[in-house]
Coordinates of C-alpha atoms and ligand atoms in Angstrom, one line a residue:
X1 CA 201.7 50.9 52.0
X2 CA 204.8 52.0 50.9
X3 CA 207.9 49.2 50.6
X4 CA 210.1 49.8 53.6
X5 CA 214.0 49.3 52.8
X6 CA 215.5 46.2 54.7
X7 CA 217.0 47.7 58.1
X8 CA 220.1 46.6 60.0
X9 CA 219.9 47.0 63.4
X10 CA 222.1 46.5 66.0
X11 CA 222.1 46.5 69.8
X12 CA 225.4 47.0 71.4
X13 CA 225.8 46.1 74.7
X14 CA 228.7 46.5 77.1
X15 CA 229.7 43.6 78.6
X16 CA 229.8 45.0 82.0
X17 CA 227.8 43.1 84.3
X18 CA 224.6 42.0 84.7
X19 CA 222.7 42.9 81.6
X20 CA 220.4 45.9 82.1
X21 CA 216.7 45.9 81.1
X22 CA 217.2 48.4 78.7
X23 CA 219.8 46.0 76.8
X24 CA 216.5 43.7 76.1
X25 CA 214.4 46.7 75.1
X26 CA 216.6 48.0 72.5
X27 CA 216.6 44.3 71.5
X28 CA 212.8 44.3 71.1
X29 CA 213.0 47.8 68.9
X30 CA 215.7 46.2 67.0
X31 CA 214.2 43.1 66.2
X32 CA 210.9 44.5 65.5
X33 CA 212.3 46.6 63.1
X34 CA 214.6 44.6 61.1
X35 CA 211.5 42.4 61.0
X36 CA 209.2 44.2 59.9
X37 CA 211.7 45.7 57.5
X38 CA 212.5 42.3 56.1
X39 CA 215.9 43.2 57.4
X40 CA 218.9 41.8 60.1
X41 CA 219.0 42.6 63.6
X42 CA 222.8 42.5 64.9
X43 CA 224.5 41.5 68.3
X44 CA 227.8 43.4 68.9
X45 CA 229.8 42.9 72.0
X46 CA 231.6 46.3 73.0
X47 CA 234.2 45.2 74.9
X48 CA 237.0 47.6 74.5
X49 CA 237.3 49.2 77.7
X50 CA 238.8 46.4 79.3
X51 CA 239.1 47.8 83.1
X52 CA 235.2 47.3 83.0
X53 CA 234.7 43.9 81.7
X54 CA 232.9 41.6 83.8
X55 CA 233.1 37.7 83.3
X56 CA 230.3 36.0 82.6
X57 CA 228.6 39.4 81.6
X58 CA 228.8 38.3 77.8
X59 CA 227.4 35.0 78.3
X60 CA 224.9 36.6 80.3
X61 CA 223.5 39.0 77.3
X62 CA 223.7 35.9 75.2
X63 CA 221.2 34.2 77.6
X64 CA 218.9 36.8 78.4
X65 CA 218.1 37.4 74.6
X66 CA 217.7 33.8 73.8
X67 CA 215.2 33.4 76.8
X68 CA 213.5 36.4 75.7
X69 CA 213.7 34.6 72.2
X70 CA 215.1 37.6 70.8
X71 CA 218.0 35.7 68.7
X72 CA 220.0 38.0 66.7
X73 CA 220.3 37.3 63.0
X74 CA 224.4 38.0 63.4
X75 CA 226.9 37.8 66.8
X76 CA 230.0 36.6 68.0
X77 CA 228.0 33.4 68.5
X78 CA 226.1 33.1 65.5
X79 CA 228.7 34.8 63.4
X80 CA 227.5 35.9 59.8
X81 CA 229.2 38.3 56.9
X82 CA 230.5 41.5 58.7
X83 CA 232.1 39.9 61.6
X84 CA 234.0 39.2 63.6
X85 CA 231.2 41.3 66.0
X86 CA 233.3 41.2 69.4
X87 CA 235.1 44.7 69.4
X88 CA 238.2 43.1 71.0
X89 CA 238.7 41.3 68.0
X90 CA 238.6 43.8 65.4
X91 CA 241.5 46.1 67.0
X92 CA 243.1 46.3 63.5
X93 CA 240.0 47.7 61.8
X94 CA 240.5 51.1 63.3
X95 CA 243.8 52.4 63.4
X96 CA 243.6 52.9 59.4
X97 CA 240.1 55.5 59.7
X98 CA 242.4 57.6 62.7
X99 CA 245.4 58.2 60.3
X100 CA 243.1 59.3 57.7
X101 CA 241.0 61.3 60.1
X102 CA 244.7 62.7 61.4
X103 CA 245.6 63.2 57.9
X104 CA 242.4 65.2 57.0
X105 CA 243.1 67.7 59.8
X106 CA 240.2 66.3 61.6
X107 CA 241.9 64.9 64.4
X108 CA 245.2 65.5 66.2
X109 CA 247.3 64.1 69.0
X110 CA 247.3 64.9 72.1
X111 CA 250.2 64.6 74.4
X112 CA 249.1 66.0 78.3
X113 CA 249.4 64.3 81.0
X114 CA 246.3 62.9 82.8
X115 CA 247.6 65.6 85.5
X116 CA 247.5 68.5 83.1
X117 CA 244.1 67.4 82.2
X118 CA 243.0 67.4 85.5
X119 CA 244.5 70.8 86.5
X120 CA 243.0 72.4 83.6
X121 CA 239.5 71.2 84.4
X122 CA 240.3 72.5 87.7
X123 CA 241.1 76.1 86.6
X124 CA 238.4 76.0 84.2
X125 CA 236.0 75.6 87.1
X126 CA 237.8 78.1 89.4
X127 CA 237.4 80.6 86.8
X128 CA 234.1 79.4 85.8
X129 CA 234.8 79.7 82.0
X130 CA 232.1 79.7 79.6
X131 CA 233.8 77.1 77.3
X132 CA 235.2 73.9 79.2
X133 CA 236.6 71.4 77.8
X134 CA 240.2 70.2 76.3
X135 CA 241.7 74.2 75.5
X136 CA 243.9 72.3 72.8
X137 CA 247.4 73.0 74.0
X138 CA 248.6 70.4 72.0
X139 CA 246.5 71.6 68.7
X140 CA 249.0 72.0 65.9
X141 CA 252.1 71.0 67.7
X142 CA 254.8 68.1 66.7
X143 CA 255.5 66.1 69.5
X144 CA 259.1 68.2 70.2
X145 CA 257.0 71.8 70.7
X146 CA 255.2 70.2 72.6
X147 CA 257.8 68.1 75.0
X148 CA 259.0 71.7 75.7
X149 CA 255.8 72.3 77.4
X150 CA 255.1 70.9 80.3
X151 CA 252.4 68.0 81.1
X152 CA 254.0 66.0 78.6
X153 CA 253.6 62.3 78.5
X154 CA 255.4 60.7 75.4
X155 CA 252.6 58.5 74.2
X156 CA 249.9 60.1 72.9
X157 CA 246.0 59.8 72.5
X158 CA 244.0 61.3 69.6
X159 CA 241.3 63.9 69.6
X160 CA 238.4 65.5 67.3
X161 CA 239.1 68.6 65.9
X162 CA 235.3 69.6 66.7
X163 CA 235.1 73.0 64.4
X164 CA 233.4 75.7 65.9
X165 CA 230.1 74.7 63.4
X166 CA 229.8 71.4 64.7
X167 CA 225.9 70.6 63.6
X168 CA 224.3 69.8 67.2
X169 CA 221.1 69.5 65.9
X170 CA 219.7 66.1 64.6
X171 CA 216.4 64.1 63.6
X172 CA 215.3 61.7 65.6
X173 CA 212.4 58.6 64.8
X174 CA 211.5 58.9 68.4
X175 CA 212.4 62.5 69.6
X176 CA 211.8 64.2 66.3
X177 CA 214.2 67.0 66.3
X178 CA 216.9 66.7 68.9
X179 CA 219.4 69.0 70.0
X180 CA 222.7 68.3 72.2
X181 CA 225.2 70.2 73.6
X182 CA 228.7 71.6 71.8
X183 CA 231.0 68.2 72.4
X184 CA 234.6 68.7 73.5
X185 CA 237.3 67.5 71.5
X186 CA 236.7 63.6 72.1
X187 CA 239.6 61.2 72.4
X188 CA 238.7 58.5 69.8
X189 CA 241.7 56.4 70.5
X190 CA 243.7 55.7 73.7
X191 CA 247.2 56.3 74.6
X192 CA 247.3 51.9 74.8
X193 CA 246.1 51.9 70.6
X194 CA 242.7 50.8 71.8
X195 CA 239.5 53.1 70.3
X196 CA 237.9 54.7 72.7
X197 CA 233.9 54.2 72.1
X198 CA 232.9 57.2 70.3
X199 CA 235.5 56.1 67.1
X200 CA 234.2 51.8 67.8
X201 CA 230.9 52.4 67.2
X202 CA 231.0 54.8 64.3
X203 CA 233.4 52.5 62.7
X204 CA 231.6 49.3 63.1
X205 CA 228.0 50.6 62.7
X206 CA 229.7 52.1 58.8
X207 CA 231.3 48.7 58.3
X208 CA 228.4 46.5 59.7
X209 CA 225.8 48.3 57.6
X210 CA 224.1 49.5 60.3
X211 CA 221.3 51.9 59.4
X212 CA 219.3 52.6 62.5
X213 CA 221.5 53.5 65.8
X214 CA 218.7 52.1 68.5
X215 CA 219.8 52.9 71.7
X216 CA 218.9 54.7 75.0
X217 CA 218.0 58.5 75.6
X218 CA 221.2 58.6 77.5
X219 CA 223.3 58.5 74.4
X220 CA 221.7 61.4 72.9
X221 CA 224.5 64.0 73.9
X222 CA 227.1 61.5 72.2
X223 CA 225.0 62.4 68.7
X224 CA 226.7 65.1 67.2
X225 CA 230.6 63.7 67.4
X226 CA 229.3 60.2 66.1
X227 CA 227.6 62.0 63.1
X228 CA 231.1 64.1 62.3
X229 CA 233.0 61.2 62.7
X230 CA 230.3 59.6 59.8
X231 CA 230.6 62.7 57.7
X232 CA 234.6 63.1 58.3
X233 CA 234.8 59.6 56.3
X234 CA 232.8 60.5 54.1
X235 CA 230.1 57.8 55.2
X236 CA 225.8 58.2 55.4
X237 CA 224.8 58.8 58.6
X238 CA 222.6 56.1 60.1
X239 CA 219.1 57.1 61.8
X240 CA 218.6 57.4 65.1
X241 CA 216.0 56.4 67.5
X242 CA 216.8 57.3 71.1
X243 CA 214.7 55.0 73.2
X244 CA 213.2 56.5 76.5
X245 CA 214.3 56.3 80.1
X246 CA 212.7 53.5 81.7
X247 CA 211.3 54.8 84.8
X248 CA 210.0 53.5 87.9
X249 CA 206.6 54.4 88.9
X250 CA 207.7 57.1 91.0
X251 CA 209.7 58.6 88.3
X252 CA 212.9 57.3 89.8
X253 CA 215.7 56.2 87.6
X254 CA 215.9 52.5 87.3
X255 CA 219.2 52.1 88.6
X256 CA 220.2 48.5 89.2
X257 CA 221.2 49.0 93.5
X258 CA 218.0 50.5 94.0
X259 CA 215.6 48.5 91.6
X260 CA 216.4 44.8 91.1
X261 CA 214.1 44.6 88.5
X262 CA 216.7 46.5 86.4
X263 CA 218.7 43.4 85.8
X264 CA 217.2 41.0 83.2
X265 CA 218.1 37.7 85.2
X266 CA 215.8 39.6 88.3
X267 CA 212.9 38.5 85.6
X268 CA 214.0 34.9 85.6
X269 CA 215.1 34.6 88.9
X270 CA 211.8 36.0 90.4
X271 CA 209.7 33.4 88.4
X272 CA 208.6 35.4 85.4
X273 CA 207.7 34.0 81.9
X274 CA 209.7 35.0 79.2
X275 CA 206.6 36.2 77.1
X276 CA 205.6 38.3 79.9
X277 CA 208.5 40.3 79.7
X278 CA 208.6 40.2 76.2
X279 CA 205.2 41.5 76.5
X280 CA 205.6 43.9 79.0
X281 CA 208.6 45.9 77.1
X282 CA 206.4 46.2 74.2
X283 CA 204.2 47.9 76.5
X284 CA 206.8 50.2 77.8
X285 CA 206.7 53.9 75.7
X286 CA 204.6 52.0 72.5
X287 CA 200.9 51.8 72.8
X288 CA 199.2 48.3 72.8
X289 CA 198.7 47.3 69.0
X290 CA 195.0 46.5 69.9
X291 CA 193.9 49.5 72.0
X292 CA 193.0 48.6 75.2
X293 CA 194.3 45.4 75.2
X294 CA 197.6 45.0 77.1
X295 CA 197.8 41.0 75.8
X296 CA 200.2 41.0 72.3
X297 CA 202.5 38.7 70.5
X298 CA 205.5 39.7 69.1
X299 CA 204.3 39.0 66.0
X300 CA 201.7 40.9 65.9
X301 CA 203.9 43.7 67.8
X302 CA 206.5 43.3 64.7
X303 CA 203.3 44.0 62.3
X304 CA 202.3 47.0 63.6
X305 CA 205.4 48.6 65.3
X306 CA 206.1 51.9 64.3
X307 CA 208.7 54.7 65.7
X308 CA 206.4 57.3 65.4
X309 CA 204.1 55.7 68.0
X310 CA 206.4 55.6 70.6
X311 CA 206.3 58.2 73.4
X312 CA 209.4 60.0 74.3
X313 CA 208.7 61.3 77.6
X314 CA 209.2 58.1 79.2
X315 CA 208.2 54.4 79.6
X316 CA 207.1 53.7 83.0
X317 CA 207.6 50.5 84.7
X318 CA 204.7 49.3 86.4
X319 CA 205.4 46.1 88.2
X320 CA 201.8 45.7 89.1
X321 CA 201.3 45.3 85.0
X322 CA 204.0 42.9 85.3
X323 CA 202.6 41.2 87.6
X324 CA 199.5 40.8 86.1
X325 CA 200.8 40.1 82.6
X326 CA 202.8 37.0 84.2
X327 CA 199.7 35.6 85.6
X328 CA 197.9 36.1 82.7
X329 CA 201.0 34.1 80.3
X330 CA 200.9 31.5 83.0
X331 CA 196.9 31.1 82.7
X332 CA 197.9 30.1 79.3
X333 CA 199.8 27.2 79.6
X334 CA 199.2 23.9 79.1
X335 CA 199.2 21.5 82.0
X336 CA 202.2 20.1 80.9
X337 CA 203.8 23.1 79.7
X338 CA 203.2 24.9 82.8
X339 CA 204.6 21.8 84.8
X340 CA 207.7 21.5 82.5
X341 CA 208.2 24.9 83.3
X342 CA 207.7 24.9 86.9
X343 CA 210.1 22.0 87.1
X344 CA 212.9 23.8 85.6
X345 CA 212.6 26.9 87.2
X346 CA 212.5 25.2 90.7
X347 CA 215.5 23.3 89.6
X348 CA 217.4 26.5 88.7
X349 CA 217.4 27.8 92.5
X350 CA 218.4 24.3 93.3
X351 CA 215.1 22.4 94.2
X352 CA 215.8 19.5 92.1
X353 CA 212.1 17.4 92.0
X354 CA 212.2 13.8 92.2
X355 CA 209.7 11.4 89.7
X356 CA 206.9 11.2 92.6
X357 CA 207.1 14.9 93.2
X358 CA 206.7 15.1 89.7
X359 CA 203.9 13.1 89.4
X360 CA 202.0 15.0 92.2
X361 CA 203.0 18.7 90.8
X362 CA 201.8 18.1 87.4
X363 CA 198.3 16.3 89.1
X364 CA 198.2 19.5 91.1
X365 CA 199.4 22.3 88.7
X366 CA 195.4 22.7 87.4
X367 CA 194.3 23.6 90.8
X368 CA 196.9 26.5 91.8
X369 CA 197.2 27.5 88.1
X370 CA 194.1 30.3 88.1
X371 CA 195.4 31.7 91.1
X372 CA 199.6 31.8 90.3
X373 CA 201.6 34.8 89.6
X374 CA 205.2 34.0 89.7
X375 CA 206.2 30.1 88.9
X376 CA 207.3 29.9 92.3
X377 CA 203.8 30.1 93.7
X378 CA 203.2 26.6 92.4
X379 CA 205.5 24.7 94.8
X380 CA 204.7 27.3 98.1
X381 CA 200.7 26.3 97.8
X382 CA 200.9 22.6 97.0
X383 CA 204.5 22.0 99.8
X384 CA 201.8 20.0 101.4
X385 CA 201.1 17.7 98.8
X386 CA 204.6 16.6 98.7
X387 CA 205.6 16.4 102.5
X388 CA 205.4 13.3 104.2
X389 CA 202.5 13.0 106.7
X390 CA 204.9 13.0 109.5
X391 CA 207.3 16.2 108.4
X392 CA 203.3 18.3 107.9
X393 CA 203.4 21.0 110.5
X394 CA 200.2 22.7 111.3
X395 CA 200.8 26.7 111.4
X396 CA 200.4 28.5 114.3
X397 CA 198.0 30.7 113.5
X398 CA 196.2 27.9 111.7
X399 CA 195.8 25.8 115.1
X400 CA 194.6 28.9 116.8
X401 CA 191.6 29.2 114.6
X402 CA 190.6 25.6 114.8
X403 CA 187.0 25.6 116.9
X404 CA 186.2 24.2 120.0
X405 CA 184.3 21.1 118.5
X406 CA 187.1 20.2 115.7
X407 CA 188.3 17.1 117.4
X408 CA 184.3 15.8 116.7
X409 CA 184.8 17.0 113.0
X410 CA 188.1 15.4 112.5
X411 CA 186.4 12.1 114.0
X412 CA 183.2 12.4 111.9
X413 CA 185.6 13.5 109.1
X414 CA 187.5 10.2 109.0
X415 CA 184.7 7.9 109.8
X416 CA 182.9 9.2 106.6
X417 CA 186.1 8.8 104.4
X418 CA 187.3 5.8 106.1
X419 CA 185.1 3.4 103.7
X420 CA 185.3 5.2 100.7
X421 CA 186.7 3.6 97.5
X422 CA 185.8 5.7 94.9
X423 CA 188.5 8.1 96.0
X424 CA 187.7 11.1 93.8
X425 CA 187.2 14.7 95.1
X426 CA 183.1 15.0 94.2
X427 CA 182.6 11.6 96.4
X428 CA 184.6 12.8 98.9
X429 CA 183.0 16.6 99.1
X430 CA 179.5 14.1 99.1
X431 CA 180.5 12.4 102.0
X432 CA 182.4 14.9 103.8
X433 CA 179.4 17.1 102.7
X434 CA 176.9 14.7 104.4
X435 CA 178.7 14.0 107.5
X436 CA 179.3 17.7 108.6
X437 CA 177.0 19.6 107.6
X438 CA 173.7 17.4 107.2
X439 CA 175.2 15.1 110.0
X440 CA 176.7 17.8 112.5
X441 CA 174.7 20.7 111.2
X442 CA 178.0 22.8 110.4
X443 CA 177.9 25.8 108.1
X444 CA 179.6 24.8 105.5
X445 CA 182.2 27.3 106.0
X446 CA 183.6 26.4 109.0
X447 CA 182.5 22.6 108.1
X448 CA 185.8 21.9 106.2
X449 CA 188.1 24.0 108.2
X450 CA 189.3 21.8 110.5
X451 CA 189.7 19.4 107.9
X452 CA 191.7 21.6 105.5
X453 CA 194.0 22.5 108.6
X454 CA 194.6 18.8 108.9
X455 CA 195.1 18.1 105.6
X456 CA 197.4 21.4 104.4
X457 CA 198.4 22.6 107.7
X458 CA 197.2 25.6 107.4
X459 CA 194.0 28.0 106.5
X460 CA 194.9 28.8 102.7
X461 CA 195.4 26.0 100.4
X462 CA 194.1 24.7 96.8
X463 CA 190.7 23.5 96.3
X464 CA 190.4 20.9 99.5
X465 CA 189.0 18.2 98.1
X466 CA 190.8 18.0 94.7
X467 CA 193.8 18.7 97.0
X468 CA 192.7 15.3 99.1
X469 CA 192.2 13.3 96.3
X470 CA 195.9 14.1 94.5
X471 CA 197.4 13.0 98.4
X472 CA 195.5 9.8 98.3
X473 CA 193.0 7.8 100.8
X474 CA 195.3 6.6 103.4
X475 CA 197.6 10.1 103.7
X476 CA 194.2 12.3 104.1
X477 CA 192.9 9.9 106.8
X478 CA 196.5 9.9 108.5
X479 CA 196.2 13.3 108.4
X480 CA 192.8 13.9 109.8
X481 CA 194.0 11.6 112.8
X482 CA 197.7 13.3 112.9
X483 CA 196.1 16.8 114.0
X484 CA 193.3 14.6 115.9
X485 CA 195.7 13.5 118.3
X486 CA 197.2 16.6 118.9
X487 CA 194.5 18.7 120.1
Ligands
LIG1 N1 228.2 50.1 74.1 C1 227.2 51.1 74.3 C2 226.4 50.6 75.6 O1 226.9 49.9 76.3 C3 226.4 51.2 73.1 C4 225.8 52.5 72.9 C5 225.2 52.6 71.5 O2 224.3 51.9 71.2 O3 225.7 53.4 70.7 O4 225.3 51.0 75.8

């Protein structure tokens, strides 16, 4: 195999709000390719347009990555050599590329008024020109011609001088060869001295190192002016690898009003593993590294990942894989890990377990563990275990299904558990087992009903008699008399 050259890669989120889905798998490419590169994956914070900045959002990115344990090898947090890697704090760095960009004839001011703008755009659609976009009244013009114009504002921004040539035609290590439309001439810094996006990222990408530009399909039309501005200063042009759209299953765009799921803490706040997202991204637009196997590490992701593998038409998310992939990470957890785990995610939505609770989750965690999904499942089947015998309510639907005769079961229930001292779930299925159905003659299905209504309070619940032997001798045979005496 041929050495590959150490990448840098970057992802460079807005802070915004709630970090998007896609944030985490741009991440994922990025890390997985500066690994397997032998190379750095970067964290820059693109905060310049400060009308949109969202508090907390940063934090929020910082988070999400961790817990996906996609750390960044260089961020405003972690710092490193080509910082500082907040845009906000690197203001100065760009004023010095515009004057020489100005200075080459590449750019130019611009002086209109948001007004003229607006009207222009307006006549342009009236008339339904071919060619929209700035018409360059200001092109060529000091700032006194152009006062004698009207639309004037004194402050000007700058634009591209895109030349009629303008390459729109690019290679991509996902799309292969891309093309974009003609771009207009692009303000690349503000009328308030602040960049504008387009000159940011070209800038800090050249002065970060970057060498692959990860980001989503969306970004694709932006191409061409980011890859003048790289030739303008006479820098190499990065690769690119537009990510695809992630997709619902219906083809919908995964908008975050209409799909939750497209915010990153949904995943956390829903009761999904970190590995199973991790997992699942890897899944979305690059085929499984084992075929037919949906189940991979990163590492072994980062070993095999490859650009050319991934499909551009689209990454679909299935939340039934998700679902299923959560289940499966869960499976895999140790007793205690899963219990840690559960512990702190119940504590996150403000279910704060004391020591007893404690000791009867983690008792309980191997008997709801092969059936869980989400880590909330763990508390909803086992509530029963850790409600006092008086607070247990019976479910409705769960008292109309008790048989005519279960008042004789509960009694013949307790009588056989009454004595027992070996209290461990085989001796108690034995006797329980002996008094019901050898004793009463009961099917064994509807044998134990009446006594798993009793003991959970409803029809559903873990293994019964594992269940009865984490809540103890003298709760199971309060319980068997507590829905006795209520029948
Ligand atoms: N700041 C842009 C965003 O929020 C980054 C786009 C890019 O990666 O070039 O998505």
């Amino acid at each position: 195999m041929t050495e590959l050259s150490p990448a840098r890669t970057r992802v460079a989120p807005s802070p915004t709000g709630d970090p998007h889905v896609g944030t985490a798998y741009q991440a994922l490419f990025d890390f997985a390719w500066a690994r397997r590169t032998g190379g750095q994956f970067v964290l820059r914070i693109e905060d310049t347009d400060r009308a949109r900045l969202v508090e907390g959002s940063e934090q929020q990115i910082y988070d999400s990555l961790s817990w996906l344990g996609l750390e960044p090898d260089e961020s405003p947090v972690a710092g490193g050599p080509y910082g500082p890697y907040r845009q906000s704090e690197r203001l100065e760095t760009y004023r010095p590329f515009v004057d020489q960009l100005l200075a080459d004839g590449h750019a130019y001011h611009c002086w209109c008024t948001p007004e003229r703008l607006a009207e222009m755009r307006e006549q342009q659609q009236a008339s339904k020109q071919a060619t929209t976009g700035y018409d360059r009244l200001c092109h060529g013009k000091t700032a006194e011609q152009r006062a004698a114009l009207p639309g004037f504002q004194p402050t000007p921004v700058v634009r591209m001088f895109v030349p009629d040539d303008v390459p729109l035609v690019f290679d991509d290590l996902i799309g292969g060869e891309l093309s974009a439309p003609r771009p207009d001439d692009q303000v690349i810094l503000k009328a308030d001295g602040f960049p504008t996006y387009h000159l940011a990222v070209v800038v800090d990408d050249h002065l970060m190192g970057i060498t692959h530009m990860v980001r989503g399909q969306e970004w694709i039309s932006s191409t061409p002016k980011q890859i003048l501005l790289h030739q303008w200063l006479g820098w190499q042009v990065p690769a690119f690898a537009h990510t695809p759209l992630i997709r619902n299953t219906d083809r919908s765009k995964l908008g975050k009003r209409k799909s939750p799921w497209a915010k990153l803490s949904w995943f956390r706040e829903q009761g999904y593993l970190p590995e199973a997202l991790l997992n699942f991204l890897m899944l979305l637009g690059h085929p499984p590294v084992h075929e037919g196997d949906d189940v991979q590490s990163l590492d072994e992701f980062v070993q095999h990942f490859d650009w050319s593998r991934i499909n551009p038409a689209g990454a679909v998310f299935d939340l039934k894989k998700m679902d299923w992939l959560n289940g499966h990470y869960l499976r895999e957890l140790s007793t205690e890990e899963l219990t840690a785990r559960i512990i702190e995610f119940e504590a996150a939505r403000g279910r704060a377990l004391d020591h007893n609770q404690r000791a009867v989750l983690s008792h309980a965690v191997p008997l709801v563990q092969p059936r869980m999904t989400l880590l909330g499942d763990a508390l909803s089947a086992i509530e029963f275990l850790l409600t006092e015998d008086d607070q247990l309510t019976v479910a409705e639907d769960a008292r109309a299904s008790l048989p005519p005769n279960a008042g004789e079961v509960l009694a013949a229930a307790f009588t056989a558990l009454e004595h027992l001292t070996d209290w461990d779930h085989e001796m108690i299925q034995a006797n329980l087992r002996e008094a019901l159905v050898d004793g009463l003659g009961l099917k064994p299905k509807v044998a134990f009903a009446p006594v798993r209504v009793a003991i959970a309070g409803s029809k559903v619940s873990p293994p019964l008699f594992e269940s009865m032997e984490i809540l103890g001798r003298e709760s199971s045979l309060r319980r068997l008399v507590g829905l006795r005496e209520t029948l």
